[in-house]
Amino acid sequence: MRIDIISVLPEMIEGFVGESILARAQKKGLVEIKLHNLRDYSRDKWRRVDDYPYGGSAGMVMQCEPIDRCISALKAEHDYDEVIYTSPDGEPFNQHIANDLSLKGNLIILCGHYKGIDQRVRDHLITREISIGDYVLTGGELAAAVMTDAIVRLIPGTISDEQSALSDCFQDDMLAAPIYTRPADYKGWKVPDILLSGNEAKVRQWEFEQAIERTKRLRPDLLK
């Protein structure tokens, strides 16, 4: 897989994609993550990529030309399954979308900035718009980092224990069951006896029941 992230501030996520699991996946050759500074595709001598909106609205808008030039340059070298725009009014990002995108070949993620991007980019260049929540960030770099992390960790071989990813919250539209580790008794706070029983079938049943109970209590919307 290859993920190309286009940003006016690639430095914001440069360190993030070069650490931990993302770094490990790249070293293993499971994914390439490339950052592109949108200003490199500006023809303005000041490397500006934004301008005032028509109609007199407040804020600044990312221009068509540098975005088109950047995406066109990338597409000339690689085929892409999706060109994603990080936008607060996109479809809500969730585990199902992460699962789907982890099966793709190559992705472009365009980080929104300023007031947003020229609508013509959304109409003609973007294939999918995704939001990580109902709030507005200064830019889409954090959203791109969140999505990249959620996607890459699902690629087989990224996590040594692949079952760990498959049992995460939201994989079955439920929250995960409570988890414990040693010691079995700390300050009188005890691990449930069932987890110490060695009976795998009963443990799995307990985890399932706990997951349902926790989901009903904390996120009943998931069960709908």
PDB file of C-alpha atoms in Angstrom:
ATOM      1  CA  MET A   1       0.000   0.000   0.000  1.00  0.00           C
ATOM      2  CA  ARG A   2       1.036   3.578  -0.645  1.00  0.00           C
ATOM      3  CA  ILE A   3      -0.479   6.592   1.128  1.00  0.00           C
ATOM      4  CA  ASP A   4       0.298  10.074  -0.210  1.00  0.00           C
ATOM      5  CA  ILE A   5      -0.647  12.920   2.123  1.00  0.00           C
ATOM      6  CA  ILE A   6      -0.925  16.433   0.677  1.00  0.00           C
ATOM      7  CA  SER A   7      -0.661  19.270   3.167  1.00  0.00           C
ATOM      8  CA  VAL A   8       0.370  22.911   3.536  1.00  0.00           C
ATOM      9  CA  LEU A   9       2.027  21.911   6.819  1.00  0.00           C
ATOM     10  CA  PRO A  10       3.521  18.429   6.322  1.00  0.00           C
ATOM     11  CA  GLU A  11       5.837  19.047   9.277  1.00  0.00           C
ATOM     12  CA  MET A  12       2.818  18.620  11.557  1.00  0.00           C
ATOM     13  CA  ILE A  13       2.645  14.891  10.820  1.00  0.00           C
ATOM     14  CA  GLU A  14       6.176  14.091   9.691  1.00  0.00           C
ATOM     15  CA  GLY A  15       7.221  12.892  13.132  1.00  0.00           C
ATOM     16  CA  PHE A  16       3.992  10.986  13.692  1.00  0.00           C
ATOM     17  CA  VAL A  17       4.243   8.821  10.573  1.00  0.00           C
ATOM     18  CA  GLY A  18       7.899   8.074  11.319  1.00  0.00           C
ATOM     19  CA  GLU A  19       7.340   6.514  14.734  1.00  0.00           C
ATOM     20  CA  SER A  20       5.897   3.405  16.388  1.00  0.00           C
ATOM     21  CA  ILE A  21       3.690   1.051  14.368  1.00  0.00           C
ATOM     22  CA  LEU A  22       3.667   3.283  11.285  1.00  0.00           C
ATOM     23  CA  ALA A  23       7.463   3.298  11.193  1.00  0.00           C
ATOM     24  CA  ARG A  24       7.534  -0.481  11.673  1.00  0.00           C
ATOM     25  CA  ALA A  25       5.109  -1.051   8.800  1.00  0.00           C
ATOM     26  CA  GLN A  26       7.230   1.102   6.499  1.00  0.00           C
ATOM     27  CA  LYS A  27      10.450  -0.667   7.473  1.00  0.00           C
ATOM     28  CA  LYS A  28       8.779  -4.004   6.713  1.00  0.00           C
ATOM     29  CA  GLY A  29       7.801  -2.728   3.276  1.00  0.00           C
ATOM     30  CA  LEU A  30       4.096  -3.092   4.028  1.00  0.00           C
ATOM     31  CA  VAL A  31       3.276   0.538   3.308  1.00  0.00           C
ATOM     32  CA  GLU A  32       4.851   3.669   1.858  1.00  0.00           C
ATOM     33  CA  ILE A  33       3.763   6.953   3.420  1.00  0.00           C
ATOM     34  CA  LYS A  34       4.767  10.020   1.422  1.00  0.00           C
ATOM     35  CA  LEU A  35       4.202  13.618   2.506  1.00  0.00           C
ATOM     36  CA  HIS A  36       3.831  16.382  -0.080  1.00  0.00           C
ATOM     37  CA  ASN A  37       3.980  20.116   0.576  1.00  0.00           C
ATOM     38  CA  LEU A  38       1.203  21.711  -1.468  1.00  0.00           C
ATOM     39  CA  ARG A  39       3.206  24.933  -1.665  1.00  0.00           C
ATOM     40  CA  ASP A  40       5.700  23.140  -3.922  1.00  0.00           C
ATOM     41  CA  TYR A  41       2.977  23.104  -6.586  1.00  0.00           C
ATOM     42  CA  SER A  42       2.167  26.811  -6.409  1.00  0.00           C
ATOM     43  CA  ARG A  43       3.188  29.119  -9.261  1.00  0.00           C
ATOM     44  CA  ASP A  44       2.979  32.138  -6.982  1.00  0.00           C
ATOM     45  CA  LYS A  45       6.390  33.598  -6.113  1.00  0.00           C
ATOM     46  CA  TRP A  46       5.353  33.623  -2.459  1.00  0.00           C
ATOM     47  CA  ARG A  47       4.206  29.978  -2.732  1.00  0.00           C
ATOM     48  CA  ARG A  48       0.676  30.924  -1.769  1.00  0.00           C
ATOM     49  CA  VAL A  49      -2.023  28.289  -2.217  1.00  0.00           C
ATOM     50  CA  ASP A  50      -5.049  30.226  -0.945  1.00  0.00           C
ATOM     51  CA  ASP A  51      -7.110  33.245  -1.974  1.00  0.00           C
ATOM     52  CA  TYR A  52     -10.181  35.220  -0.979  1.00  0.00           C
ATOM     53  CA  PRO A  53     -13.550  33.571  -1.685  1.00  0.00           C
ATOM     54  CA  TYR A  54     -15.881  34.903  -4.353  1.00  0.00           C
ATOM     55  CA  GLY A  55     -18.981  36.464  -2.882  1.00  0.00           C
ATOM     56  CA  GLY A  56     -17.223  38.199  -0.018  1.00  0.00           C
ATOM     57  CA  SER A  57     -17.443  35.468   2.612  1.00  0.00           C
ATOM     58  CA  ALA A  58     -15.002  35.419   5.528  1.00  0.00           C
ATOM     59  CA  GLY A  59     -11.815  33.359   5.530  1.00  0.00           C
ATOM     60  CA  MET A  60      -9.412  32.116   2.869  1.00  0.00           C
ATOM     61  CA  VAL A  61      -9.935  29.242   0.432  1.00  0.00           C
ATOM     62  CA  MET A  62      -7.437  26.714  -0.945  1.00  0.00           C
ATOM     63  CA  GLN A  63      -7.088  27.189  -4.691  1.00  0.00           C
ATOM     64  CA  CYS A  64      -7.799  24.687  -7.452  1.00  0.00           C
ATOM     65  CA  GLU A  65      -4.561  24.955  -9.407  1.00  0.00           C
ATOM     66  CA  PRO A  66      -1.922  23.809  -6.903  1.00  0.00           C
ATOM     67  CA  ILE A  67      -4.145  20.944  -5.727  1.00  0.00           C
ATOM     68  CA  ASP A  68      -4.823  19.844  -9.302  1.00  0.00           C
ATOM     69  CA  ARG A  69      -1.134  20.050 -10.204  1.00  0.00           C
ATOM     70  CA  CYS A  70      -0.133  17.964  -7.165  1.00  0.00           C
ATOM     71  CA  ILE A  71      -2.775  15.270  -7.645  1.00  0.00           C
ATOM     72  CA  SER A  72      -2.098  15.121 -11.385  1.00  0.00           C
ATOM     73  CA  ALA A  73       1.635  14.671 -10.763  1.00  0.00           C
ATOM     74  CA  LEU A  74       0.954  11.796  -8.372  1.00  0.00           C
ATOM     75  CA  LYS A  75      -1.527  10.137 -10.710  1.00  0.00           C
ATOM     76  CA  ALA A  76       1.008  10.307 -13.518  1.00  0.00           C
ATOM     77  CA  GLU A  77       3.239   7.980 -11.487  1.00  0.00           C
ATOM     78  CA  HIS A  78       0.752   5.728  -9.656  1.00  0.00           C
ATOM     79  CA  ASP A  79      -2.805   4.469  -9.792  1.00  0.00           C
ATOM     80  CA  TYR A  80      -4.979   5.401  -6.823  1.00  0.00           C
ATOM     81  CA  ASP A  81      -8.094   3.741  -5.437  1.00  0.00           C
ATOM     82  CA  GLU A  82      -9.300   6.816  -3.556  1.00  0.00           C
ATOM     83  CA  VAL A  83      -8.532  10.533  -3.370  1.00  0.00           C
ATOM     84  CA  ILE A  84      -9.745  11.466   0.101  1.00  0.00           C
ATOM     85  CA  TYR A  85     -10.421  14.961   1.392  1.00  0.00           C
ATOM     86  CA  THR A  86     -10.422  15.482   5.173  1.00  0.00           C
ATOM     87  CA  SER A  87     -13.473  17.621   5.791  1.00  0.00           C
ATOM     88  CA  PRO A  88     -15.708  18.248   8.831  1.00  0.00           C
ATOM     89  CA  ASP A  89     -18.747  17.694   6.613  1.00  0.00           C
ATOM     90  CA  GLY A  90     -17.547  14.378   5.180  1.00  0.00           C
ATOM     91  CA  GLU A  91     -18.842  10.920   6.077  1.00  0.00           C
ATOM     92  CA  PRO A  92     -17.987  10.009   9.691  1.00  0.00           C
ATOM     93  CA  PHE A  93     -14.835   7.916   9.931  1.00  0.00           C
ATOM     94  CA  ASN A  94     -15.316   4.576  11.678  1.00  0.00           C
ATOM     95  CA  GLN A  95     -13.817   1.107  11.937  1.00  0.00           C
ATOM     96  CA  HIS A  96     -15.724  -0.164   8.916  1.00  0.00           C
ATOM     97  CA  ILE A  97     -14.222   2.558   6.730  1.00  0.00           C
ATOM     98  CA  ALA A  98     -10.762   1.840   8.152  1.00  0.00           C
ATOM     99  CA  ASN A  99     -11.234  -1.853   7.316  1.00  0.00           C
ATOM    100  CA  ASP A 100     -12.305  -1.011   3.781  1.00  0.00           C
ATOM    101  CA  LEU A 101      -9.443   1.404   3.123  1.00  0.00           C
ATOM    102  CA  SER A 102      -6.860  -1.028   4.519  1.00  0.00           C
ATOM    103  CA  LEU A 103      -7.718  -3.357   1.621  1.00  0.00           C
ATOM    104  CA  LYS A 104      -7.001  -0.718  -1.018  1.00  0.00           C
ATOM    105  CA  GLY A 105      -3.797  -0.386  -2.987  1.00  0.00           C
ATOM    106  CA  ASN A 106      -2.943   3.319  -3.020  1.00  0.00           C
ATOM    107  CA  LEU A 107      -4.575   6.322  -1.386  1.00  0.00           C
ATOM    108  CA  ILE A 108      -4.213  10.088  -1.598  1.00  0.00           C
ATOM    109  CA  ILE A 109      -5.295  12.111   1.434  1.00  0.00           C
ATOM    110  CA  LEU A 110      -5.708  15.854   0.912  1.00  0.00           C
ATOM    111  CA  CYS A 111      -5.608  17.815   4.166  1.00  0.00           C
ATOM    112  CA  GLY A 112      -8.090  20.652   4.282  1.00  0.00           C
ATOM    113  CA  HIS A 113      -6.949  24.031   5.582  1.00  0.00           C
ATOM    114  CA  TYR A 114      -8.107  27.626   5.984  1.00  0.00           C
ATOM    115  CA  LYS A 115     -11.850  27.972   5.293  1.00  0.00           C
ATOM    116  CA  GLY A 116     -11.757  24.930   3.035  1.00  0.00           C
ATOM    117  CA  ILE A 117     -11.034  24.141  -0.610  1.00  0.00           C
ATOM    118  CA  ASP A 118     -12.510  25.397  -3.846  1.00  0.00           C
ATOM    119  CA  GLN A 119     -15.667  23.383  -4.501  1.00  0.00           C
ATOM    120  CA  ARG A 120     -14.424  22.463  -7.981  1.00  0.00           C
ATOM    121  CA  VAL A 121     -11.717  20.325  -6.375  1.00  0.00           C
ATOM    122  CA  ARG A 122     -14.397  18.431  -4.495  1.00  0.00           C
ATOM    123  CA  ASP A 123     -16.507  18.085  -7.616  1.00  0.00           C
ATOM    124  CA  HIS A 124     -13.795  16.869 -10.000  1.00  0.00           C
ATOM    125  CA  LEU A 125     -10.797  15.485  -8.107  1.00  0.00           C
ATOM    126  CA  ILE A 126     -12.015  14.039  -4.804  1.00  0.00           C
ATOM    127  CA  THR A 127     -13.557  10.563  -4.655  1.00  0.00           C
ATOM    128  CA  ARG A 128     -14.345  10.444  -0.935  1.00  0.00           C
ATOM    129  CA  GLU A 129     -14.764  13.002   1.851  1.00  0.00           C
ATOM    130  CA  ILE A 130     -14.186  11.852   5.426  1.00  0.00           C
ATOM    131  CA  SER A 131     -14.610  13.530   8.812  1.00  0.00           C
ATOM    132  CA  ILE A 132     -13.170  12.327  12.121  1.00  0.00           C
ATOM    133  CA  GLY A 133     -15.801  14.163  14.157  1.00  0.00           C
ATOM    134  CA  ASP A 134     -18.362  16.932  14.355  1.00  0.00           C
ATOM    135  CA  TYR A 135     -15.912  19.719  15.088  1.00  0.00           C
ATOM    136  CA  VAL A 136     -13.573  21.960  13.110  1.00  0.00           C
ATOM    137  CA  LEU A 137      -9.783  21.741  13.299  1.00  0.00           C
ATOM    138  CA  THR A 138      -7.276  24.298  12.079  1.00  0.00           C
ATOM    139  CA  GLY A 139      -6.271  21.857   9.357  1.00  0.00           C
ATOM    140  CA  GLY A 140      -6.783  18.294   8.212  1.00  0.00           C
ATOM    141  CA  GLU A 141      -3.322  17.076   9.208  1.00  0.00           C
ATOM    142  CA  LEU A 142      -4.488  15.535  12.470  1.00  0.00           C
ATOM    143  CA  ALA A 143      -7.392  13.858  10.680  1.00  0.00           C
ATOM    144  CA  ALA A 144      -5.001  12.448   8.063  1.00  0.00           C
ATOM    145  CA  ALA A 145      -2.743  11.116  10.823  1.00  0.00           C
ATOM    146  CA  VAL A 146      -5.683   9.491  12.622  1.00  0.00           C
ATOM    147  CA  MET A 147      -6.938   7.802   9.460  1.00  0.00           C
ATOM    148  CA  THR A 148      -3.469   6.658   8.417  1.00  0.00           C
ATOM    149  CA  ASP A 149      -2.840   5.077  11.814  1.00  0.00           C
ATOM    150  CA  ALA A 150      -6.222   3.319  11.854  1.00  0.00           C
ATOM    151  CA  ILE A 151      -5.715   2.003   8.305  1.00  0.00           C
ATOM    152  CA  VAL A 152      -2.090   0.877   8.500  1.00  0.00           C
ATOM    153  CA  ARG A 153      -2.444  -1.065  11.751  1.00  0.00           C
ATOM    154  CA  LEU A 154      -4.943  -3.334   9.973  1.00  0.00           C
ATOM    155  CA  ILE A 155      -2.535  -4.343   7.205  1.00  0.00           C
ATOM    156  CA  PRO A 156      -1.475  -7.964   7.839  1.00  0.00           C
ATOM    157  CA  GLY A 157       2.010  -8.091   9.329  1.00  0.00           C
ATOM    158  CA  THR A 158       1.924  -4.611  10.834  1.00  0.00           C
ATOM    159  CA  ILE A 159       0.905  -5.879  14.267  1.00  0.00           C
ATOM    160  CA  SER A 160       2.649  -9.070  15.357  1.00  0.00           C
ATOM    161  CA  ASP A 161      -0.577 -10.480  16.830  1.00  0.00           C
ATOM    162  CA  GLU A 162      -3.138  -9.920  14.081  1.00  0.00           C
ATOM    163  CA  GLN A 163      -5.939 -11.242  16.294  1.00  0.00           C
ATOM    164  CA  SER A 164      -5.391  -8.194  18.484  1.00  0.00           C
ATOM    165  CA  ALA A 165      -6.602  -5.875  15.718  1.00  0.00           C
ATOM    166  CA  LEU A 166      -9.528  -8.137  14.883  1.00  0.00           C
ATOM    167  CA  SER A 167     -10.773  -7.981  18.476  1.00  0.00           C
ATOM    168  CA  ASP A 168     -10.615  -4.197  18.771  1.00  0.00           C
ATOM    169  CA  CYS A 169     -13.585  -2.044  19.669  1.00  0.00           C
ATOM    170  CA  PHE A 170     -16.124  -1.537  16.858  1.00  0.00           C
ATOM    171  CA  GLN A 171     -14.999  -4.528  14.751  1.00  0.00           C
ATOM    172  CA  ASP A 172     -18.315  -6.273  15.450  1.00  0.00           C
ATOM    173  CA  ASP A 173     -20.276  -3.072  16.068  1.00  0.00           C
ATOM    174  CA  MET A 174     -19.627  -3.502  19.764  1.00  0.00           C
ATOM    175  CA  LEU A 175     -17.230  -2.174  22.361  1.00  0.00           C
ATOM    176  CA  ALA A 176     -14.546  -4.538  23.606  1.00  0.00           C
ATOM    177  CA  ALA A 177     -14.872  -6.479  26.863  1.00  0.00           C
ATOM    178  CA  PRO A 178     -12.844  -5.375  29.923  1.00  0.00           C
ATOM    179  CA  ILE A 179      -9.240  -6.596  29.944  1.00  0.00           C
ATOM    180  CA  TYR A 180      -6.863  -7.397  32.818  1.00  0.00           C
ATOM    181  CA  THR A 181      -3.248  -8.374  33.365  1.00  0.00           C
ATOM    182  CA  ARG A 182      -1.011  -9.439  36.271  1.00  0.00           C
ATOM    183  CA  PRO A 183      -1.126  -9.324  39.231  1.00  0.00           C
ATOM    184  CA  ALA A 184      -4.410 -11.153  39.712  1.00  0.00           C
ATOM    185  CA  ASP A 185      -4.946  -9.357  43.022  1.00  0.00           C
ATOM    186  CA  TYR A 186      -3.809  -5.763  43.478  1.00  0.00           C
ATOM    187  CA  LYS A 187      -4.870  -3.923  46.639  1.00  0.00           C
ATOM    188  CA  GLY A 188      -7.804  -6.312  46.830  1.00  0.00           C
ATOM    189  CA  TRP A 189      -8.863  -5.391  43.290  1.00  0.00           C
ATOM    190  CA  LYS A 190      -9.273  -8.845  41.805  1.00  0.00           C
ATOM    191  CA  VAL A 191      -9.366 -10.159  38.268  1.00  0.00           C
ATOM    192  CA  PRO A 192     -12.673 -11.998  37.566  1.00  0.00           C
ATOM    193  CA  ASP A 193     -12.329 -15.687  38.413  1.00  0.00           C
ATOM    194  CA  ILE A 194     -13.524 -16.755  34.978  1.00  0.00           C
ATOM    195  CA  LEU A 195     -10.394 -15.273  33.362  1.00  0.00           C
ATOM    196  CA  LEU A 196      -8.207 -17.408  35.634  1.00  0.00           C
ATOM    197  CA  SER A 197     -10.172 -20.611  35.048  1.00  0.00           C
ATOM    198  CA  GLY A 198      -8.348 -21.753  31.913  1.00  0.00           C
ATOM    199  CA  ASN A 199     -11.692 -22.621  30.313  1.00  0.00           C
ATOM    200  CA  GLU A 200     -11.361 -20.892  26.941  1.00  0.00           C
ATOM    201  CA  ALA A 201     -14.957 -21.469  25.856  1.00  0.00           C
ATOM    202  CA  LYS A 202     -16.320 -19.913  29.036  1.00  0.00           C
ATOM    203  CA  VAL A 203     -13.839 -17.028  28.795  1.00  0.00           C
ATOM    204  CA  ARG A 204     -14.986 -16.246  25.214  1.00  0.00           C
ATOM    205  CA  GLN A 205     -18.634 -16.389  26.337  1.00  0.00           C
ATOM    206  CA  TRP A 206     -17.878 -14.059  29.253  1.00  0.00           C
ATOM    207  CA  GLU A 207     -16.102 -11.617  26.940  1.00  0.00           C
ATOM    208  CA  PHE A 208     -19.056 -11.636  24.542  1.00  0.00           C
ATOM    209  CA  GLU A 209     -21.563 -10.988  27.329  1.00  0.00           C
ATOM    210  CA  GLN A 210     -19.381  -8.235  28.790  1.00  0.00           C
ATOM    211  CA  ALA A 211     -19.017  -6.620  25.362  1.00  0.00           C
ATOM    212  CA  ILE A 212     -22.786  -6.555  24.888  1.00  0.00           C
ATOM    213  CA  GLU A 213     -23.364  -5.156  28.385  1.00  0.00           C
ATOM    214  CA  ARG A 214     -20.726  -2.453  27.942  1.00  0.00           C
ATOM    215  CA  THR A 215     -22.063  -1.488  24.524  1.00  0.00           C
ATOM    216  CA  LYS A 216     -25.648  -1.254  25.789  1.00  0.00           C
ATOM    217  CA  ARG A 217     -24.491   0.954  28.649  1.00  0.00           C
ATOM    218  CA  LEU A 218     -22.015   3.229  26.864  1.00  0.00           C
ATOM    219  CA  ARG A 219     -22.854   3.116  23.151  1.00  0.00           C
ATOM    220  CA  PRO A 220     -26.376   1.768  22.634  1.00  0.00           C
ATOM    221  CA  ASP A 221     -26.431   3.450  19.207  1.00  0.00           C
ATOM    222  CA  LEU A 222     -24.009   0.798  17.926  1.00  0.00           C
ATOM    223  CA  LEU A 223     -26.482  -1.991  18.547  1.00  0.00           C
ATOM    224  CA  LYS A 224     -29.084  -0.391  16.293  1.00  0.00           C
TER     225      LYS A 224
END
